[in-house]
Coordinates of C-alpha atoms in Angstrom, one line a residue:
M131 CA -10.0 -6.1 23.2
T132 CA -10.5 -9.9 23.2
T133 CA -13.0 -11.8 25.3
N134 CA -12.9 -15.4 26.5
T135 CA -15.7 -17.8 25.8
T136 CA -16.4 -21.5 25.9
T137 CA -20.1 -21.3 24.9
D138 CA -21.5 -22.5 21.7
N139 CA -22.1 -19.6 19.3
H140 CA -25.0 -18.8 17.1
S141 CA -23.5 -20.1 13.9
S142 CA -20.2 -21.7 12.7
Y143 CA -18.0 -21.1 9.7
D144 CA -14.7 -22.4 8.5
V145 CA -13.4 -18.8 8.2
I146 CA -14.6 -15.5 9.6
I147 CA -13.1 -12.4 8.0
V148 CA -13.2 -9.0 9.8
G149 CA -13.4 -6.3 7.2
A150 CA -14.6 -6.0 3.6
G151 CA -12.2 -3.6 2.0
I152 CA -9.7 -5.2 -0.5
I153 CA -8.9 -8.3 1.4
G154 CA -12.3 -9.4 2.7
P155 CA -14.1 -9.8 -0.7
T156 CA -11.2 -11.3 -2.6
L157 CA -10.2 -13.8 0.1
S158 CA -13.8 -14.8 0.9
V159 CA -14.5 -15.7 -2.7
A160 CA -11.1 -17.5 -3.1
L161 CA -11.8 -19.6 0.0
A162 CA -15.5 -20.2 -0.9
D163 CA -14.4 -21.5 -4.3
Q164 CA -12.4 -24.1 -2.4
G165 CA -15.6 -25.3 -0.7
K166 CA -15.0 -23.4 2.6
S167 CA -17.8 -21.6 4.4
V168 CA -16.9 -17.9 5.0
L169 CA -18.5 -15.2 7.1
V170 CA -17.4 -11.6 6.3
V171 CA -18.3 -9.0 8.9
E172 CA -18.1 -5.3 7.8
R173 CA -19.2 -2.4 10.0
D174 CA -20.3 -0.3 7.0
L175 CA -21.2 -1.6 3.6
S176 CA -21.8 1.8 2.1
E177 CA -19.3 3.1 -0.5
P178 CA -16.1 4.1 1.3
N179 CA -14.4 7.4 0.7
R180 CA -10.6 7.3 1.0
I181 CA -7.7 9.2 -0.5
V182 CA -5.4 6.2 -1.1
G183 CA -6.0 2.7 -2.6
E184 CA -6.6 4.5 -5.9
L185 CA -3.7 3.4 -8.1
M186 CA -3.1 -0.3 -8.8
Q187 CA 0.3 -1.3 -10.1
P188 CA 0.5 -4.0 -12.9
G189 CA 1.5 -6.6 -10.3
G190 CA -1.7 -5.9 -8.4
L191 CA -3.7 -6.1 -11.6
K192 CA -2.2 -9.5 -12.4
A193 CA -3.2 -10.7 -8.9
L194 CA -6.7 -9.3 -9.3
K195 CA -7.1 -11.2 -12.6
A196 CA -5.7 -14.4 -11.0
L197 CA -8.4 -14.1 -8.3
G198 CA -11.2 -13.8 -11.0
F199 CA -12.0 -10.1 -10.1
E200 CA -10.9 -8.5 -13.3
S201 CA -14.5 -7.2 -13.8
A202 CA -14.0 -5.0 -10.7
I203 CA -12.1 -2.4 -12.7
K204 CA -14.8 -2.2 -15.4
D205 CA -17.6 0.3 -15.5
I206 CA -16.1 2.4 -12.8
D207 CA -14.4 5.0 -15.1
S208 CA -11.0 3.6 -14.3
I209 CA -8.0 5.0 -16.1
P210 CA -5.2 2.9 -17.7
V211 CA -1.7 3.7 -16.2
N212 CA 1.3 3.2 -18.5
G213 CA 4.1 4.2 -16.2
Y214 CA 5.4 7.2 -14.2
E215 CA 6.5 10.7 -15.0
I216 CA 9.1 12.0 -12.5
I217 CA 9.5 15.8 -12.5
Y218 CA 12.6 16.9 -10.7
H219 CA 13.1 20.6 -10.2
G220 CA 10.9 21.1 -13.3
N221 CA 12.8 18.6 -15.5
P222 CA 10.7 15.6 -16.5
I223 CA 11.7 12.0 -17.2
N224 CA 9.4 9.3 -18.3
L225 CA 9.6 5.8 -16.7
P226 CA 7.3 3.6 -18.8
Y227 CA 6.2 0.2 -17.6
T228 CA 8.1 -2.6 -19.3
I229 CA 6.8 -4.9 -22.2
D230 CA 5.3 -8.1 -21.1
P231 CA 7.4 -10.8 -22.8
V232 CA 4.4 -13.2 -23.1
T233 CA 1.8 -10.8 -24.7
G234 CA 4.2 -8.3 -26.3
K235 CA 2.2 -5.5 -24.8
R236 CA 3.2 -2.9 -22.3
E237 CA 2.3 -3.7 -18.7
E238 CA -0.6 -1.7 -17.5
G239 CA -1.9 -0.5 -14.1
R240 CA -5.2 1.2 -13.3
S241 CA -6.3 4.1 -11.2
F242 CA -9.8 4.7 -10.0
H243 CA -12.1 6.0 -7.3
H244 CA -11.3 3.7 -4.4
G245 CA -14.9 3.4 -3.2
R246 CA -16.2 2.4 -6.6
F247 CA -13.6 -0.3 -6.9
V248 CA -14.4 -1.7 -3.4
M249 CA -18.1 -1.8 -4.2
K250 CA -17.4 -3.9 -7.3
L251 CA -15.4 -6.3 -5.2
R252 CA -18.2 -6.5 -2.7
E253 CA -20.7 -7.1 -5.5
K254 CA -18.9 -10.3 -6.5
M255 CA -18.5 -11.3 -2.9
L256 CA -22.3 -10.9 -2.3
A257 CA -23.1 -13.1 -5.3
T258 CA -20.7 -15.9 -4.3
P259 CA -22.3 -19.1 -2.9
G260 CA -20.6 -20.1 0.4
V261 CA -20.0 -16.4 1.5
T262 CA -22.2 -14.8 4.1
V263 CA -21.9 -11.1 4.5
L264 CA -22.9 -9.4 7.7
E265 CA -23.0 -5.6 8.3
A266 CA -22.2 -5.3 12.0
I267 CA -19.6 -4.0 14.4
V268 CA -17.2 -6.6 15.7
T269 CA -16.9 -5.9 19.4
D270 CA -14.7 -8.8 20.5
I271 CA -12.3 -11.5 19.1
N272 CA -13.3 -14.6 21.1
R273 CA -10.8 -17.1 22.4
D274 CA -11.1 -20.4 24.3
E275 CA -10.5 -20.1 28.0
D276 CA -8.3 -23.2 28.3
S277 CA -6.3 -23.3 25.1
G278 CA -6.2 -19.6 24.2
R279 CA -7.1 -20.4 20.6
I280 CA -9.2 -17.8 18.8
T281 CA -12.7 -19.2 18.2
G282 CA -14.6 -16.5 16.4
V283 CA -16.1 -13.1 17.0
T284 CA -18.8 -11.3 18.9
V285 CA -20.7 -8.6 16.9
K286 CA -23.2 -5.9 17.5
N287 CA -26.0 -5.1 15.1
P288 CA -25.8 -1.3 14.7
K289 CA -29.5 -1.0 13.9
S290 CA -31.1 -3.4 16.4
G291 CA -28.4 -3.3 19.0
S292 CA -28.5 -7.1 19.3
I293 CA -25.4 -9.0 20.2
E294 CA -24.4 -12.3 18.4
S295 CA -21.4 -14.6 18.5
Y296 CA -20.1 -16.6 15.6
T297 CA -17.5 -19.4 15.7
S298 CA -14.9 -20.3 13.2
K299 CA -11.9 -22.5 12.7
V300 CA -9.9 -19.5 11.4
T301 CA -10.5 -15.8 12.0
V302 CA -8.9 -13.3 9.7
I303 CA -8.4 -9.7 10.8
A304 CA -8.3 -7.4 7.8
D305 CA -9.8 -4.2 9.1
G306 CA -7.4 -1.8 7.6
T307 CA -5.0 1.0 8.6
T308 CA -7.0 2.0 11.7
S309 CA -7.4 -1.7 12.8
K310 CA -9.4 -2.0 16.0
F311 CA -7.8 -5.3 17.0
R312 CA -4.2 -5.0 15.8
K313 CA -2.9 -3.8 19.1
D314 CA -4.2 -7.0 20.8
F315 CA -1.9 -9.2 18.7
I316 CA 1.0 -7.0 17.5
A317 CA 3.2 -5.3 20.0
R318 CA 4.8 -3.0 17.5
K319 CA 3.0 0.3 16.8
P320 CA 2.9 1.8 13.3
I321 CA 5.5 4.5 12.7
V322 CA 4.2 7.7 11.1
K323 CA 6.7 9.1 8.6
S324 CA 4.7 11.9 7.2
N325 CA 1.1 12.9 6.3
F326 CA -0.7 13.3 3.0
V327 CA -3.0 16.2 2.2
G328 CA -5.3 15.1 -0.6
M329 CA -7.5 17.1 -3.0
V330 CA -9.4 16.2 -6.2
L331 CA -8.6 18.3 -9.3
T332 CA -11.3 18.9 -11.9
D333 CA -10.3 18.5 -15.6
A334 CA -6.6 18.8 -14.8
D335 CA -4.2 19.2 -17.8
M336 CA -1.8 16.4 -17.0
P337 CA 1.7 16.8 -18.3
N338 CA 1.8 13.1 -19.4
P339 CA -1.7 11.5 -19.4
H340 CA -2.1 7.9 -18.3
H341 CA 0.9 8.2 -16.0
G342 CA 1.4 8.7 -12.3
H343 CA 3.3 11.9 -11.6
V344 CA 5.8 12.4 -8.9
I345 CA 6.9 16.0 -8.4
L346 CA 10.2 16.5 -6.6
G347 CA 12.3 19.4 -5.6
D348 CA 13.3 21.2 -2.4
H349 CA 9.7 20.6 -1.2
A350 CA 8.2 17.4 0.0
P351 CA 7.1 14.9 -2.7
I352 CA 3.8 15.5 -4.5
L353 CA 1.9 12.7 -6.2
V354 CA -0.6 13.3 -9.0
Y355 CA -2.7 10.7 -10.9
Q356 CA -6.0 10.6 -12.7
I357 CA -8.9 8.7 -11.0
G358 CA -11.6 9.3 -13.5
T359 CA -12.4 11.0 -16.8
H360 CA -12.7 14.4 -15.1
E361 CA -11.1 13.8 -11.7
T362 CA -7.4 13.8 -10.7
R363 CA -6.0 13.0 -7.3
I364 CA -3.2 15.1 -5.9
L365 CA -1.5 14.0 -2.7
C366 CA 0.8 16.5 -1.1
D367 CA 3.3 15.1 1.4
V368 CA 3.9 17.0 4.7
R369 CA 7.1 15.8 6.3
G370 CA 7.1 14.5 9.9
A371 CA 4.5 13.2 12.2
G372 CA 3.8 16.5 13.9
P373 CA 0.5 18.4 13.8
L374 CA -0.7 19.5 10.4
P375 CA -1.5 23.1 9.5
S376 CA -5.1 23.8 10.7
I377 CA -7.8 23.5 8.0
S378 CA -10.4 25.5 9.9
S379 CA -8.1 28.5 10.5
G380 CA -7.0 28.7 6.9
A381 CA -3.4 27.7 7.7
M382 CA -3.6 24.6 5.4
K383 CA -4.7 26.7 2.5
E384 CA -1.8 29.1 3.0
Y385 CA 0.6 26.2 3.4
L386 CA -0.5 24.7 0.1
L387 CA -0.5 28.1 -1.7
E388 CA 3.1 28.7 -0.5
N389 CA 4.6 25.2 -0.7
V390 CA 2.7 23.3 -3.3
L391 CA 1.2 25.6 -6.0
P392 CA 4.5 27.3 -7.0
N393 CA 6.2 23.9 -7.5
M394 CA 3.5 22.4 -9.7
P395 CA 4.0 22.1 -13.5
E396 CA 2.4 25.1 -15.3
S397 CA -0.3 23.0 -16.9
L398 CA -1.6 21.8 -13.5
Q399 CA -1.4 25.1 -11.7
P400 CA -5.0 26.4 -12.6
S401 CA -6.7 23.2 -11.4
V402 CA -4.5 23.0 -8.3
K403 CA -5.2 26.6 -7.4
L404 CA -8.9 26.1 -7.8
A405 CA -8.9 23.0 -5.6
I406 CA -6.9 24.8 -2.9
Y407 CA -9.4 27.6 -2.8
E408 CA -12.3 25.2 -2.7
G409 CA -10.8 23.9 0.5
K410 CA -12.0 20.3 0.3
F411 CA -8.9 18.9 2.0
R412 CA -8.5 15.3 3.2
T413 CA -5.6 14.2 5.4
M414 CA -4.1 10.9 6.4
P415 CA -1.0 9.7 8.2
N416 CA 1.6 7.7 6.1
Q417 CA 2.5 4.7 8.2
F418 CA 5.1 1.9 8.3
L419 CA 4.4 -1.4 9.9
P420 CA 6.6 -4.4 9.1
S421 CA 4.8 -7.8 8.9
T422 CA 5.0 -10.2 11.9
N423 CA 5.5 -13.9 11.7
P424 CA 2.1 -15.7 11.7
A425 CA 3.5 -18.0 14.3
D426 CA 3.5 -15.1 16.8
A427 CA -0.3 -14.8 16.6
P428 CA -2.6 -17.1 18.7
D429 CA -3.8 -20.3 17.1
G430 CA -6.8 -19.7 14.9
L431 CA -5.9 -16.2 14.0
I432 CA -4.5 -14.6 10.8
L433 CA -3.8 -10.9 10.2
L434 CA -3.7 -9.5 6.7
G435 CA -3.6 -6.3 4.8
D436 CA -2.9 -2.9 6.4
A437 CA -3.9 -4.4 9.8
W438 CA -0.8 -6.5 9.5
N439 CA 1.7 -4.7 7.2
M440 CA 1.9 -1.1 5.9
R441 CA 4.4 0.9 3.9
H442 CA 4.5 4.5 2.6
P443 CA 1.8 4.9 -0.1
L444 CA 4.0 7.1 -2.3
T445 CA 4.8 4.1 -4.6
G446 CA 1.2 2.8 -4.7
G447 CA 2.1 -0.7 -3.7
G448 CA -0.4 -1.4 -0.9
M449 CA -3.1 -3.1 -3.0
T450 CA -0.5 -5.1 -5.0
V451 CA 0.9 -6.6 -1.7
A452 CA -2.6 -7.2 -0.4
L453 CA -3.9 -9.0 -3.5
N454 CA -0.7 -11.0 -3.9
D455 CA -1.1 -12.1 -0.2
V456 CA -4.6 -13.3 -1.0
V457 CA -3.4 -15.3 -4.0
L458 CA -0.7 -16.9 -2.0
L459 CA -2.7 -17.5 1.2
A460 CA -5.6 -19.1 -0.8
K461 CA -3.0 -21.3 -2.6
H462 CA -1.4 -22.5 0.7
L463 CA -4.8 -23.1 2.4
A464 CA -6.3 -25.0 -0.6
P465 CA -4.8 -28.4 0.4
V466 CA -6.0 -28.1 4.0
T467 CA -9.2 -30.1 4.3
D468 CA -9.8 -29.3 7.9
L469 CA -8.9 -25.7 9.0
G470 CA -9.5 -26.8 12.6
D471 CA -6.2 -28.8 12.3
W472 CA -4.1 -25.8 13.4
P473 CA -0.7 -27.6 13.3
T474 CA -1.3 -28.3 9.6
V475 CA -2.6 -24.8 9.0
S476 CA 0.4 -23.3 10.8
D477 CA 2.8 -25.2 8.6
H478 CA 1.1 -23.8 5.5
L479 CA 1.1 -20.3 7.0
H480 CA 4.9 -20.6 7.5
D481 CA 5.3 -21.4 3.8
F482 CA 3.0 -18.5 2.9
Y483 CA 4.9 -16.0 5.1
W484 CA 8.2 -16.8 3.5
E485 CA 6.9 -17.0 -0.1
R486 CA 5.2 -13.6 0.2
K487 CA 8.6 -12.1 1.2
N488 CA 9.7 -12.1 -2.5
L489 CA 7.1 -9.4 -3.5
G490 CA 6.2 -8.0 -0.2
S491 CA 9.7 -7.2 0.9
V492 CA 10.5 -5.5 -2.5
V493 CA 7.4 -3.3 -2.3
N494 CA 7.9 -2.5 1.4
I495 CA 11.6 -1.7 1.2
L496 CA 11.2 0.3 -2.0
A497 CA 8.4 2.4 -0.6
Q498 CA 10.3 3.4 2.5
A499 CA 13.7 3.9 0.8
L500 CA 12.2 5.9 -2.1
Y501 CA 10.3 8.1 0.3
S502 CA 13.5 8.9 2.1
L503 CA 15.2 9.8 -1.1
F504 CA 12.3 11.7 -2.5
A505 CA 11.6 13.6 0.7
A506 CA 15.4 14.4 0.9
D507 CA 15.5 16.5 4.1
N508 CA 19.3 16.7 4.4
S509 CA 22.2 17.3 2.1
N510 CA 23.3 13.7 1.8
L511 CA 19.8 12.6 0.8
Q512 CA 19.7 15.4 -1.7
I513 CA 22.9 14.1 -3.3
L514 CA 21.2 10.6 -3.5
Q515 CA 18.0 12.1 -4.8
R516 CA 19.9 14.0 -7.6
G517 CA 21.8 10.8 -8.4
C518 CA 18.6 8.8 -8.6
F519 CA 17.2 11.2 -11.2
E520 CA 20.5 11.0 -13.2
Y521 CA 20.5 7.2 -12.9
F522 CA 17.0 7.0 -14.5
K523 CA 18.3 9.2 -17.4
R524 CA 20.7 6.5 -18.3
G525 CA 17.7 4.4 -19.5
G526 CA 17.9 0.7 -20.3
L527 CA 18.1 -1.5 -17.2
C528 CA 18.5 1.6 -15.1
V529 CA 14.8 2.2 -15.8
D530 CA 13.4 -1.2 -16.7
E531 CA 14.4 -3.1 -13.6
P532 CA 13.5 -0.3 -11.1
I533 CA 10.1 0.3 -12.7
S534 CA 9.5 -3.4 -12.7
L535 CA 10.3 -3.6 -9.0
L536 CA 8.0 -0.6 -8.4
S537 CA 5.2 -2.1 -10.5
G538 CA 5.3 -5.4 -8.6
I539 CA 6.3 -7.7 -11.5
L540 CA 9.9 -8.3 -10.5
P541 CA 9.8 -9.8 -7.0
R542 CA 13.5 -10.1 -6.5
P543 CA 14.8 -8.3 -3.3
M544 CA 18.5 -8.6 -4.3
V545 CA 17.8 -6.8 -7.6
L546 CA 16.4 -4.0 -5.5
V547 CA 19.4 -3.8 -3.2
M548 CA 21.7 -3.9 -6.2
H549 CA 20.0 -0.9 -7.9
F550 CA 19.8 1.0 -4.6
F551 CA 23.5 0.9 -4.1
A552 CA 24.2 1.5 -7.8
V553 CA 22.2 4.7 -7.4
A554 CA 24.2 5.6 -4.4
L555 CA 27.5 5.1 -6.2
Y556 CA 26.3 6.9 -9.3
A557 CA 25.2 9.8 -7.1
I558 CA 28.7 10.0 -5.6
R559 CA 30.1 10.1 -9.1
C560 CA 27.7 12.8 -10.2
N561 CA 28.6 14.8 -7.1
F562 CA 32.3 14.7 -8.0
Y563 CA 31.6 16.0 -11.5
E564 CA 29.4 18.7 -10.2
K565 CA 31.9 19.9 -7.6
G566 CA 34.8 19.9 -10.0
L567 CA 38.5 20.1 -9.0
V568 CA 38.0 22.9 -6.6
G569 CA 35.2 21.1 -4.7
A570 CA 36.9 17.6 -4.9
P571 CA 37.9 17.5 -1.2
I572 CA 34.3 18.2 -0.2
A573 CA 33.0 15.7 -2.7
F574 CA 35.5 13.1 -1.3
I575 CA 34.1 13.6 2.2
Q576 CA 30.5 13.6 0.9
A577 CA 31.2 10.3 -0.9
F578 CA 31.5 8.6 2.5
T579 CA 28.6 10.4 4.2
A580 CA 26.3 9.8 1.2
L581 CA 27.2 6.1 1.2
Y582 CA 26.7 5.9 4.9
T583 CA 23.3 7.6 4.5
A584 CA 22.2 5.2 1.8
T585 CA 23.1 2.3 4.1
I586 CA 21.2 3.5 7.1
V587 CA 18.2 4.3 4.8
I588 CA 17.8 0.8 3.4
L589 CA 19.4 -1.5 6.1
P590 CA 16.8 -1.1 8.8
F591 CA 14.0 -2.0 6.4
M592 CA 15.9 -4.9 5.0
L593 CA 16.4 -6.3 8.5
H594 CA 12.7 -5.9 9.3
E595 CA 11.7 -7.7 6.1
L596 CA 14.2 -10.6 6.6
K597 CA 12.8 -11.6 9.9

């Protein structure tokens, strides 16, 4: 909820940031380096324990370095990631990251324990002059009674129970996927496409070390990547937004034994079986939420991160989008000497919003479209899924540009659209070859239905992102 206030608050800042996950620490330091005073309010500063936010694409790593946070991936047992291994009905194909033309080295991502990474971000935030960090629960987003402008926050100290109010020229809401305040400022509700069931494998024998693994077949997609020397994350997708199999009754264990274990590569089966019988399951909904124009929010308010924009985590693009947003927002706010001058701030937010579309729209559209293809819950999507695998087997630009889009280093939406429909057309061609002369009439009909399916998969997301 929001609350109205016209009273002077306890203390004033240029910026108040609600949340200290990925956005809070990085944005607070970037703004403090510009001479702006920042208050970060986080309800719990202990190490978080999440099952996503563990794989950072090369584009995210570049943004992290640009923000001066490269040290955050050091001393946390992070694992270099050199690309992806797609295993389709037991057949593997390697999709390596491309070579950086400047350094001559292969692009690199990182995977890690999410909580360790966040604590390193917070460590730098806590050591930065100009940043004040408060562990408290934000109870209200305050606004001026007359103008409606957001003026700051009211917080409750969880230990003492005391209530305090703080004022700011700009308030940033970045409190994550389960945002407490999103509904007050965004009418659209997140759409749940599926759920992940997560486990940690111990000393797993990875088919291709230092790669993210996507396992495809007649089952829902399975994602596997190493997060430490001895720990590997497995995320098992469960299609639909309906109730998950019960963990307490043992139904979840039976589901995973029947639907996941038999489809795993042989080298991974022992560690997966052990993890299933250990029963330490974590679940989370996979949500889609297109970004809204900052002009739609009240004066004085900015929404960022998963509180503002979400996509399916299958492609691991969330942190890349978030960190790139921080880089761009800090750049656009740097020339603003008075954040209280909202018309000027609003002009810069408009420029930020449209500049972020280059990368943000690519990652968002790709995440949703690829999930539709990889989940493939009907015959037309299965044709497209098979065509996608065959397309990757062609190599060259058929791999280099798609993996560059996925890794966040090729922020060109039209290149994404071109490859998506190239995959669709190639899938139709492959289907004709597979059906042969006898099945040609069926393949002819399927050419139209598959192309129509491809269009309705990508078009809604394109329209969302172009707004």
